[in-house]
Amino acid sequence: MRIAYQSYVDESQAGTYWKNLQAHLDDIIDEGTTVDIKGITPPDAFAHSISEMRCAREMVINAITAEREGYDAFAVGHFQDAGLYEARATLDIPVHGLGEASMLYACQLGQQIGIVTINPRYKSWFHHQIGKYGLRERVTGVHAMSFQPGSILAAFDKEGGLEEVVKLFAEQGKPLVEQGVDVLIPGGGIPMLLFSGVHNHNVDGAPVINGISILVKMTEMAVKLKRLTGLSVSRTNDFAMPETELIEEFMTNPKGL
């Protein structure tokens, strides 16, 4: 099984993050599975919707290319899932996203879910996501630390970086647990990878989930179920497959891109 994993960072600017991500992916996959990271240049380094839109378009193009190159599935390792539905509607292979997979799985671990994101600007975005997934009664709180996406990468190469971010995360997570939250989700692939080295990570008894592992395992399961039963995404409404000419039009326009 071959999975393409879309990161929203650029390998040349990611420090040791890229190497750590590949090592983590290799550690969690099943025997016989390979995962190849696909980057975005320039990376999604700032918390702004226009950057998300740019990266989403490149991600969808990468997804289409990955399917044409023979990959069995496409995993979007970006919590905001920008472009996820468009890619899912366009590909005939399973497409799963980090934010969606994390929230849906967290609902099996507790009744009330909280998210701690890396930047306050993401809070409104996450509330939009929660509504899109129909989870407003389950994902009940969003708190934030204060990092730019690019700056938190430095924690991988900084002595004491992990401990610093764990402490800041706990400071934002504790009030959520006091309000009744059962499960905490780090709102981003970068903090998730950073926390992957913390065994049984929890804040006052509330588990802190690693959505990267969940995303990869959900993607592997989707491929296996499709092979076993033919199960695939619905094509009745939101994920109706576009005509080939529409895909080619998207791939080649606007001119000069």
PDB file of C-alpha atoms in Angstrom:
ATOM      1  CA  MET A   1       0.000   0.000   0.000  1.00  0.00           C
ATOM      2  CA  ARG A   2       1.331   3.437  -0.959  1.00  0.00           C
ATOM      3  CA  ILE A   3       0.052   6.567   0.777  1.00  0.00           C
ATOM      4  CA  ALA A   4       0.921  10.139  -0.186  1.00  0.00           C
ATOM      5  CA  TYR A   5       1.011  12.353   2.909  1.00  0.00           C
ATOM      6  CA  GLN A   6       0.525  16.055   2.266  1.00  0.00           C
ATOM      7  CA  SER A   7       2.426  18.332   4.635  1.00  0.00           C
ATOM      8  CA  TYR A   8       1.883  22.074   4.412  1.00  0.00           C
ATOM      9  CA  VAL A   9       5.566  22.797   5.053  1.00  0.00           C
ATOM     10  CA  ASP A  10       8.552  22.935   2.711  1.00  0.00           C
ATOM     11  CA  GLU A  11      11.310  20.387   3.295  1.00  0.00           C
ATOM     12  CA  SER A  12      14.122  22.912   2.789  1.00  0.00           C
ATOM     13  CA  GLN A  13      12.686  25.254   5.442  1.00  0.00           C
ATOM     14  CA  ALA A  14      11.419  22.720   7.970  1.00  0.00           C
ATOM     15  CA  GLY A  15      14.584  22.079   9.973  1.00  0.00           C
ATOM     16  CA  THR A  16      14.446  18.607  11.496  1.00  0.00           C
ATOM     17  CA  TYR A  17      10.626  18.554  11.355  1.00  0.00           C
ATOM     18  CA  TRP A  18      10.523  16.771   7.984  1.00  0.00           C
ATOM     19  CA  LYS A  19      12.972  14.081   9.104  1.00  0.00           C
ATOM     20  CA  ASN A  20      11.083  13.607  12.373  1.00  0.00           C
ATOM     21  CA  LEU A  21       7.763  13.371  10.537  1.00  0.00           C
ATOM     22  CA  GLN A  22       9.042  10.722   8.119  1.00  0.00           C
ATOM     23  CA  ALA A  23      10.531   8.726  11.011  1.00  0.00           C
ATOM     24  CA  HIS A  24       7.227   8.887  12.900  1.00  0.00           C
ATOM     25  CA  LEU A  25       5.230   7.822   9.843  1.00  0.00           C
ATOM     26  CA  ASP A  26       7.602   4.910   9.215  1.00  0.00           C
ATOM     27  CA  ASP A  27       7.223   3.871  12.854  1.00  0.00           C
ATOM     28  CA  ILE A  28       3.411   3.720  12.884  1.00  0.00           C
ATOM     29  CA  ILE A  29       2.540   2.201   9.493  1.00  0.00           C
ATOM     30  CA  ASP A  30       1.627  -1.439   8.935  1.00  0.00           C
ATOM     31  CA  GLU A  31       4.070  -3.835   7.345  1.00  0.00           C
ATOM     32  CA  GLY A  32       3.795  -3.457   3.586  1.00  0.00           C
ATOM     33  CA  THR A  33       2.732   0.202   3.743  1.00  0.00           C
ATOM     34  CA  THR A  34       4.905   3.073   2.556  1.00  0.00           C
ATOM     35  CA  VAL A  35       4.165   6.750   3.168  1.00  0.00           C
ATOM     36  CA  ASP A  36       5.788   9.505   1.098  1.00  0.00           C
ATOM     37  CA  ILE A  37       5.609  13.104   2.307  1.00  0.00           C
ATOM     38  CA  LYS A  38       4.632  15.770  -0.216  1.00  0.00           C
ATOM     39  CA  GLY A  39       5.524  19.359   0.672  1.00  0.00           C
ATOM     40  CA  ILE A  40       4.250  22.794  -0.339  1.00  0.00           C
ATOM     41  CA  THR A  41       6.490  25.638  -1.529  1.00  0.00           C
ATOM     42  CA  PRO A  42       6.361  28.234  -0.113  1.00  0.00           C
ATOM     43  CA  PRO A  43       4.992  26.655   3.067  1.00  0.00           C
ATOM     44  CA  ASP A  44       1.885  27.686   4.987  1.00  0.00           C
ATOM     45  CA  ALA A  45       3.933  29.789   7.405  1.00  0.00           C
ATOM     46  CA  PHE A  46       1.342  32.359   8.519  1.00  0.00           C
ATOM     47  CA  ALA A  47      -2.117  32.052  10.033  1.00  0.00           C
ATOM     48  CA  HIS A  48      -4.138  33.726   7.288  1.00  0.00           C
ATOM     49  CA  SER A  49      -7.003  32.531   5.113  1.00  0.00           C
ATOM     50  CA  ILE A  50      -5.353  33.652   1.864  1.00  0.00           C
ATOM     51  CA  SER A  51      -2.383  31.392   2.633  1.00  0.00           C
ATOM     52  CA  GLU A  52      -4.774  28.517   3.332  1.00  0.00           C
ATOM     53  CA  MET A  53      -6.476  29.067  -0.023  1.00  0.00           C
ATOM     54  CA  ARG A  54      -3.172  29.064  -1.913  1.00  0.00           C
ATOM     55  CA  CYS A  55      -2.005  25.893  -0.195  1.00  0.00           C
ATOM     56  CA  ALA A  56      -5.366  24.192  -0.689  1.00  0.00           C
ATOM     57  CA  ARG A  57      -5.115  24.588  -4.455  1.00  0.00           C
ATOM     58  CA  GLU A  58      -1.604  23.155  -4.526  1.00  0.00           C
ATOM     59  CA  MET A  59      -2.702  20.293  -2.278  1.00  0.00           C
ATOM     60  CA  VAL A  60      -5.540  19.311  -4.631  1.00  0.00           C
ATOM     61  CA  ILE A  61      -3.140  19.340  -7.589  1.00  0.00           C
ATOM     62  CA  ASN A  62      -0.719  17.180  -5.600  1.00  0.00           C
ATOM     63  CA  ALA A  63      -3.551  14.796  -4.760  1.00  0.00           C
ATOM     64  CA  ILE A  64      -4.574  14.407  -8.395  1.00  0.00           C
ATOM     65  CA  THR A  65      -0.935  13.858  -9.340  1.00  0.00           C
ATOM     66  CA  ALA A  66      -0.497  11.267  -6.585  1.00  0.00           C
ATOM     67  CA  GLU A  67      -3.451   9.236  -7.832  1.00  0.00           C
ATOM     68  CA  ARG A  68      -2.066   9.336 -11.376  1.00  0.00           C
ATOM     69  CA  GLU A  69       1.288   8.129 -10.014  1.00  0.00           C
ATOM     70  CA  GLY A  70      -0.365   5.043  -8.540  1.00  0.00           C
ATOM     71  CA  TYR A  71      -0.783   5.925  -4.866  1.00  0.00           C
ATOM     72  CA  ASP A  72      -3.541   4.011  -3.076  1.00  0.00           C
ATOM     73  CA  ALA A  73      -4.646   6.887  -0.835  1.00  0.00           C
ATOM     74  CA  PHE A  74      -3.996  10.520  -0.006  1.00  0.00           C
ATOM     75  CA  ALA A  75      -3.676  11.846   3.555  1.00  0.00           C
ATOM     76  CA  VAL A  76      -3.905  15.585   4.226  1.00  0.00           C
ATOM     77  CA  GLY A  77      -1.655  16.214   7.229  1.00  0.00           C
ATOM     78  CA  HIS A  78      -2.946  19.734   7.854  1.00  0.00           C
ATOM     79  CA  PHE A  79      -5.463  20.273  10.647  1.00  0.00           C
ATOM     80  CA  GLN A  80      -7.557  22.903   8.871  1.00  0.00           C
ATOM     81  CA  ASP A  81      -8.205  20.352   6.085  1.00  0.00           C
ATOM     82  CA  ALA A  82      -8.075  23.155   3.493  1.00  0.00           C
ATOM     83  CA  GLY A  83      -9.067  21.608   0.146  1.00  0.00           C
ATOM     84  CA  LEU A  84     -10.059  18.269   1.708  1.00  0.00           C
ATOM     85  CA  TYR A  85     -13.579  18.090   0.295  1.00  0.00           C
ATOM     86  CA  GLU A  86     -12.453  19.224  -3.152  1.00  0.00           C
ATOM     87  CA  ALA A  87      -9.750  16.541  -3.257  1.00  0.00           C
ATOM     88  CA  ARG A  88     -12.164  13.890  -1.984  1.00  0.00           C
ATOM     89  CA  ALA A  89     -14.657  14.806  -4.682  1.00  0.00           C
ATOM     90  CA  THR A  90     -12.010  14.576  -7.399  1.00  0.00           C
ATOM     91  CA  LEU A  91     -10.086  11.390  -6.579  1.00  0.00           C
ATOM     92  CA  ASP A  92     -11.132   7.755  -6.874  1.00  0.00           C
ATOM     93  CA  ILE A  93      -8.829   6.772  -3.989  1.00  0.00           C
ATOM     94  CA  PRO A  94      -9.475   7.398  -0.263  1.00  0.00           C
ATOM     95  CA  VAL A  95      -8.735  10.943   0.905  1.00  0.00           C
ATOM     96  CA  HIS A  96      -8.641  11.720   4.629  1.00  0.00           C
ATOM     97  CA  GLY A  97      -7.741  14.858   6.572  1.00  0.00           C
ATOM     98  CA  LEU A  98      -6.029  15.442   9.894  1.00  0.00           C
ATOM     99  CA  GLY A  99      -8.660  17.696  11.461  1.00  0.00           C
ATOM    100  CA  GLU A 100     -11.653  15.605  10.434  1.00  0.00           C
ATOM    101  CA  ALA A 101     -10.015  12.301  11.423  1.00  0.00           C
ATOM    102  CA  SER A 102      -8.897  13.682  14.792  1.00  0.00           C
ATOM    103  CA  MET A 103     -12.295  15.080  15.752  1.00  0.00           C
ATOM    104  CA  LEU A 104     -14.266  12.030  14.646  1.00  0.00           C
ATOM    105  CA  TYR A 105     -11.979   9.614  16.487  1.00  0.00           C
ATOM    106  CA  ALA A 106     -11.902  11.789  19.613  1.00  0.00           C
ATOM    107  CA  CYS A 107     -15.683  11.403  19.823  1.00  0.00           C
ATOM    108  CA  GLN A 108     -15.117   7.706  20.579  1.00  0.00           C
ATOM    109  CA  LEU A 109     -12.861   8.551  23.538  1.00  0.00           C
ATOM    110  CA  GLY A 110     -15.056  11.051  25.381  1.00  0.00           C
ATOM    111  CA  GLN A 111     -18.292  13.006  25.177  1.00  0.00           C
ATOM    112  CA  GLN A 112     -16.842  16.519  25.162  1.00  0.00           C
ATOM    113  CA  ILE A 113     -13.805  17.431  23.082  1.00  0.00           C
ATOM    114  CA  GLY A 114     -11.540  20.466  23.322  1.00  0.00           C
ATOM    115  CA  ILE A 115      -8.971  21.823  20.865  1.00  0.00           C
ATOM    116  CA  VAL A 116      -5.848  23.790  21.761  1.00  0.00           C
ATOM    117  CA  THR A 117      -4.510  25.491  18.650  1.00  0.00           C
ATOM    118  CA  ILE A 118      -1.141  27.155  18.130  1.00  0.00           C
ATOM    119  CA  ASN A 119      -2.450  30.616  17.203  1.00  0.00           C
ATOM    120  CA  PRO A 120      -5.561  32.597  18.270  1.00  0.00           C
ATOM    121  CA  ARG A 121      -6.377  33.374  14.633  1.00  0.00           C
ATOM    122  CA  TYR A 122      -7.211  29.710  14.071  1.00  0.00           C
ATOM    123  CA  LYS A 123      -9.984  29.706  16.676  1.00  0.00           C
ATOM    124  CA  SER A 124     -12.710  30.996  14.371  1.00  0.00           C
ATOM    125  CA  TRP A 125     -11.531  28.658  11.606  1.00  0.00           C
ATOM    126  CA  PHE A 126     -11.824  25.670  13.910  1.00  0.00           C
ATOM    127  CA  HIS A 127     -15.347  26.683  14.913  1.00  0.00           C
ATOM    128  CA  HIS A 128     -16.221  26.694  11.196  1.00  0.00           C
ATOM    129  CA  GLN A 129     -14.686  23.213  10.891  1.00  0.00           C
ATOM    130  CA  ILE A 130     -16.584  21.933  13.902  1.00  0.00           C
ATOM    131  CA  GLY A 131     -19.833  23.133  12.355  1.00  0.00           C
ATOM    132  CA  LYS A 132     -18.973  21.634   8.966  1.00  0.00           C
ATOM    133  CA  TYR A 133     -18.479  18.236  10.608  1.00  0.00           C
ATOM    134  CA  GLY A 134     -21.743  18.543  12.580  1.00  0.00           C
ATOM    135  CA  LEU A 135     -19.915  18.343  15.923  1.00  0.00           C
ATOM    136  CA  ARG A 136     -20.933  21.526  17.746  1.00  0.00           C
ATOM    137  CA  GLU A 137     -22.445  19.511  20.618  1.00  0.00           C
ATOM    138  CA  ARG A 138     -19.306  17.373  20.966  1.00  0.00           C
ATOM    139  CA  VAL A 139     -16.362  19.716  20.304  1.00  0.00           C
ATOM    140  CA  THR A 140     -17.242  22.351  22.857  1.00  0.00           C
ATOM    141  CA  GLY A 141     -14.129  24.449  23.411  1.00  0.00           C
ATOM    142  CA  VAL A 142     -11.226  25.959  21.474  1.00  0.00           C
ATOM    143  CA  HIS A 143      -8.294  27.632  23.234  1.00  0.00           C
ATOM    144  CA  ALA A 144      -5.053  28.923  21.729  1.00  0.00           C
ATOM    145  CA  MET A 145      -1.341  29.272  22.344  1.00  0.00           C
ATOM    146  CA  SER A 146       0.550  32.037  20.498  1.00  0.00           C
ATOM    147  CA  PHE A 147       2.791  30.668  17.753  1.00  0.00           C
ATOM    148  CA  GLN A 148       3.018  31.370  14.040  1.00  0.00           C
ATOM    149  CA  PRO A 149       3.038  28.058  12.116  1.00  0.00           C
ATOM    150  CA  GLY A 150       6.603  28.705  11.006  1.00  0.00           C
ATOM    151  CA  SER A 151       7.924  29.661  14.429  1.00  0.00           C
ATOM    152  CA  ILE A 152       6.688  26.565  16.267  1.00  0.00           C
ATOM    153  CA  LEU A 153       8.929  24.473  13.991  1.00  0.00           C
ATOM    154  CA  ALA A 154      11.865  25.837  15.980  1.00  0.00           C
ATOM    155  CA  ALA A 155      10.778  23.744  18.967  1.00  0.00           C
ATOM    156  CA  PHE A 156      12.102  20.621  17.210  1.00  0.00           C
ATOM    157  CA  ASP A 157      15.636  22.029  17.159  1.00  0.00           C
ATOM    158  CA  LYS A 158      15.590  24.011  20.402  1.00  0.00           C
ATOM    159  CA  GLU A 159      16.843  22.539  23.661  1.00  0.00           C
ATOM    160  CA  GLY A 160      13.848  22.339  25.964  1.00  0.00           C
ATOM    161  CA  GLY A 161      11.494  23.137  23.075  1.00  0.00           C
ATOM    162  CA  LEU A 162       9.230  20.141  23.690  1.00  0.00           C
ATOM    163  CA  GLU A 163       8.917  20.874  27.405  1.00  0.00           C
ATOM    164  CA  GLU A 164       8.123  24.524  26.689  1.00  0.00           C
ATOM    165  CA  VAL A 165       5.288  23.726  24.275  1.00  0.00           C
ATOM    166  CA  VAL A 166       3.922  20.945  26.534  1.00  0.00           C
ATOM    167  CA  LYS A 167       3.723  23.488  29.365  1.00  0.00           C
ATOM    168  CA  LEU A 168       2.007  26.117  27.214  1.00  0.00           C
ATOM    169  CA  PHE A 169      -0.425  23.498  25.906  1.00  0.00           C
ATOM    170  CA  ALA A 170      -1.294  22.401  29.451  1.00  0.00           C
ATOM    171  CA  GLU A 171      -1.932  26.005  30.484  1.00  0.00           C
ATOM    172  CA  GLN A 172      -4.599  26.286  27.786  1.00  0.00           C
ATOM    173  CA  GLY A 173      -5.904  22.733  28.235  1.00  0.00           C
ATOM    174  CA  LYS A 174      -6.504  22.844  32.001  1.00  0.00           C
ATOM    175  CA  PRO A 175      -9.381  25.373  31.842  1.00  0.00           C
ATOM    176  CA  LEU A 176     -11.070  23.234  29.177  1.00  0.00           C
ATOM    177  CA  VAL A 177     -10.840  20.140  31.388  1.00  0.00           C
ATOM    178  CA  GLU A 178     -12.234  22.149  34.308  1.00  0.00           C
ATOM    179  CA  GLN A 179     -15.193  23.042  32.078  1.00  0.00           C
ATOM    180  CA  GLY A 180     -15.915  19.360  31.442  1.00  0.00           C
ATOM    181  CA  VAL A 181     -13.829  18.503  28.375  1.00  0.00           C
ATOM    182  CA  ASP A 182     -12.870  14.793  28.288  1.00  0.00           C
ATOM    183  CA  VAL A 183     -10.374  14.716  25.391  1.00  0.00           C
ATOM    184  CA  LEU A 184      -7.900  17.315  24.111  1.00  0.00           C
ATOM    185  CA  ILE A 185      -6.755  17.698  20.507  1.00  0.00           C
ATOM    186  CA  PRO A 186      -3.609  19.661  19.581  1.00  0.00           C
ATOM    187  CA  GLY A 187      -4.834  21.890  16.759  1.00  0.00           C
ATOM    188  CA  GLY A 188      -2.134  21.188  14.193  1.00  0.00           C
ATOM    189  CA  GLY A 189       0.154  18.557  12.740  1.00  0.00           C
ATOM    190  CA  ILE A 190       3.272  20.316  14.047  1.00  0.00           C
ATOM    191  CA  PRO A 191       2.345  20.162  17.764  1.00  0.00           C
ATOM    192  CA  MET A 192       0.963  16.654  17.268  1.00  0.00           C
ATOM    193  CA  LEU A 193       4.320  15.465  15.959  1.00  0.00           C
ATOM    194  CA  LEU A 194       6.144  17.328  18.715  1.00  0.00           C
ATOM    195  CA  PHE A 195       3.982  15.618  21.352  1.00  0.00           C
ATOM    196  CA  SER A 196       4.346  12.146  19.795  1.00  0.00           C
ATOM    197  CA  GLY A 197       7.352  11.552  22.044  1.00  0.00           C
ATOM    198  CA  VAL A 198       5.225  12.023  25.179  1.00  0.00           C
ATOM    199  CA  HIS A 199       3.868   8.624  26.241  1.00  0.00           C
ATOM    200  CA  ASN A 200       0.315   8.629  27.639  1.00  0.00           C
ATOM    201  CA  HIS A 201       0.110  12.395  27.227  1.00  0.00           C
ATOM    202  CA  ASN A 202      -2.756  13.845  29.237  1.00  0.00           C
ATOM    203  CA  VAL A 203      -3.802  17.024  30.997  1.00  0.00           C
ATOM    204  CA  ASP A 204      -5.413  16.362  34.383  1.00  0.00           C
ATOM    205  CA  GLY A 205      -6.561  12.949  33.165  1.00  0.00           C
ATOM    206  CA  ALA A 206      -7.881  14.082  29.774  1.00  0.00           C
ATOM    207  CA  PRO A 207      -5.984  12.263  26.989  1.00  0.00           C
ATOM    208  CA  VAL A 208      -4.152  14.368  24.411  1.00  0.00           C
ATOM    209  CA  ILE A 209      -4.500  12.569  21.094  1.00  0.00           C
ATOM    210  CA  ASN A 210      -1.936  12.248  18.304  1.00  0.00           C
ATOM    211  CA  GLY A 211      -4.004  12.845  15.194  1.00  0.00           C
ATOM    212  CA  ILE A 212      -1.163  11.890  12.850  1.00  0.00           C
ATOM    213  CA  SER A 213      -1.356   8.267  13.972  1.00  0.00           C
ATOM    214  CA  ILE A 214      -5.146   8.364  13.742  1.00  0.00           C
ATOM    215  CA  LEU A 215      -5.049   9.844  10.230  1.00  0.00           C
ATOM    216  CA  VAL A 216      -2.570   7.265   8.938  1.00  0.00           C
ATOM    217  CA  LYS A 217      -4.440   4.333  10.477  1.00  0.00           C
ATOM    218  CA  MET A 218      -7.785   5.618   9.196  1.00  0.00           C
ATOM    219  CA  THR A 219      -6.273   5.958   5.719  1.00  0.00           C
ATOM    220  CA  GLU A 220      -4.843   2.431   5.833  1.00  0.00           C
ATOM    221  CA  MET A 221      -8.226   1.116   6.965  1.00  0.00           C
ATOM    222  CA  ALA A 222     -10.013   2.924   4.128  1.00  0.00           C
ATOM    223  CA  VAL A 223      -7.736   1.269   1.563  1.00  0.00           C
ATOM    224  CA  LYS A 224      -8.252  -2.153   3.150  1.00  0.00           C
ATOM    225  CA  LEU A 225     -12.036  -1.753   3.280  1.00  0.00           C
ATOM    226  CA  LYS A 226     -12.145  -0.651  -0.342  1.00  0.00           C
ATOM    227  CA  ARG A 227     -10.148  -3.732  -1.339  1.00  0.00           C
ATOM    228  CA  LEU A 228     -12.251  -6.057   0.822  1.00  0.00           C
ATOM    229  CA  THR A 229     -15.736  -4.721   0.158  1.00  0.00           C
ATOM    230  CA  GLY A 230     -15.545  -2.061  -2.549  1.00  0.00           C
ATOM    231  CA  LEU A 231     -16.608   0.601  -0.025  1.00  0.00           C
ATOM    232  CA  SER A 232     -15.877   4.092  -1.267  1.00  0.00           C
ATOM    233  CA  VAL A 233     -17.019   7.668  -0.786  1.00  0.00           C
ATOM    234  CA  SER A 234     -20.581   8.603  -1.784  1.00  0.00           C
ATOM    235  CA  ARG A 235     -20.913  10.191  -5.211  1.00  0.00           C
ATOM    236  CA  THR A 236     -24.496  11.408  -4.807  1.00  0.00           C
ATOM    237  CA  ASN A 237     -24.008  15.021  -3.724  1.00  0.00           C
ATOM    238  CA  ASP A 238     -20.993  16.805  -2.222  1.00  0.00           C
ATOM    239  CA  PHE A 239     -18.442  14.321  -3.532  1.00  0.00           C
ATOM    240  CA  ALA A 240     -19.870  13.786  -7.006  1.00  0.00           C
ATOM    241  CA  MET A 241     -16.992  13.001  -9.371  1.00  0.00           C
ATOM    242  CA  PRO A 242     -16.263  15.804 -11.865  1.00  0.00           C
ATOM    243  CA  GLU A 243     -15.851  15.189 -15.562  1.00  0.00           C
ATOM    244  CA  THR A 244     -12.283  14.618 -16.760  1.00  0.00           C
ATOM    245  CA  GLU A 245     -12.261  17.911 -18.657  1.00  0.00           C
ATOM    246  CA  LEU A 246     -13.095  19.801 -15.446  1.00  0.00           C
ATOM    247  CA  ILE A 247     -10.130  18.205 -13.704  1.00  0.00           C
ATOM    248  CA  GLU A 248      -7.822  19.119 -16.583  1.00  0.00           C
ATOM    249  CA  GLU A 249      -9.204  22.665 -16.585  1.00  0.00           C
ATOM    250  CA  PHE A 250      -8.382  22.948 -12.881  1.00  0.00           C
ATOM    251  CA  MET A 251      -4.888  21.544 -13.392  1.00  0.00           C
ATOM    252  CA  THR A 252      -3.997  23.991 -16.182  1.00  0.00           C
ATOM    253  CA  ASN A 253      -5.706  27.226 -15.087  1.00  0.00           C
ATOM    254  CA  PRO A 254      -5.235  30.079 -14.376  1.00  0.00           C
ATOM    255  CA  LYS A 255      -2.633  30.231 -17.120  1.00  0.00           C
ATOM    256  CA  GLY A 256       0.908  30.759 -15.963  1.00  0.00           C
ATOM    257  CA  LEU A 257       0.501  29.053 -12.590  1.00  0.00           C
TER     258      LEU A 257
END
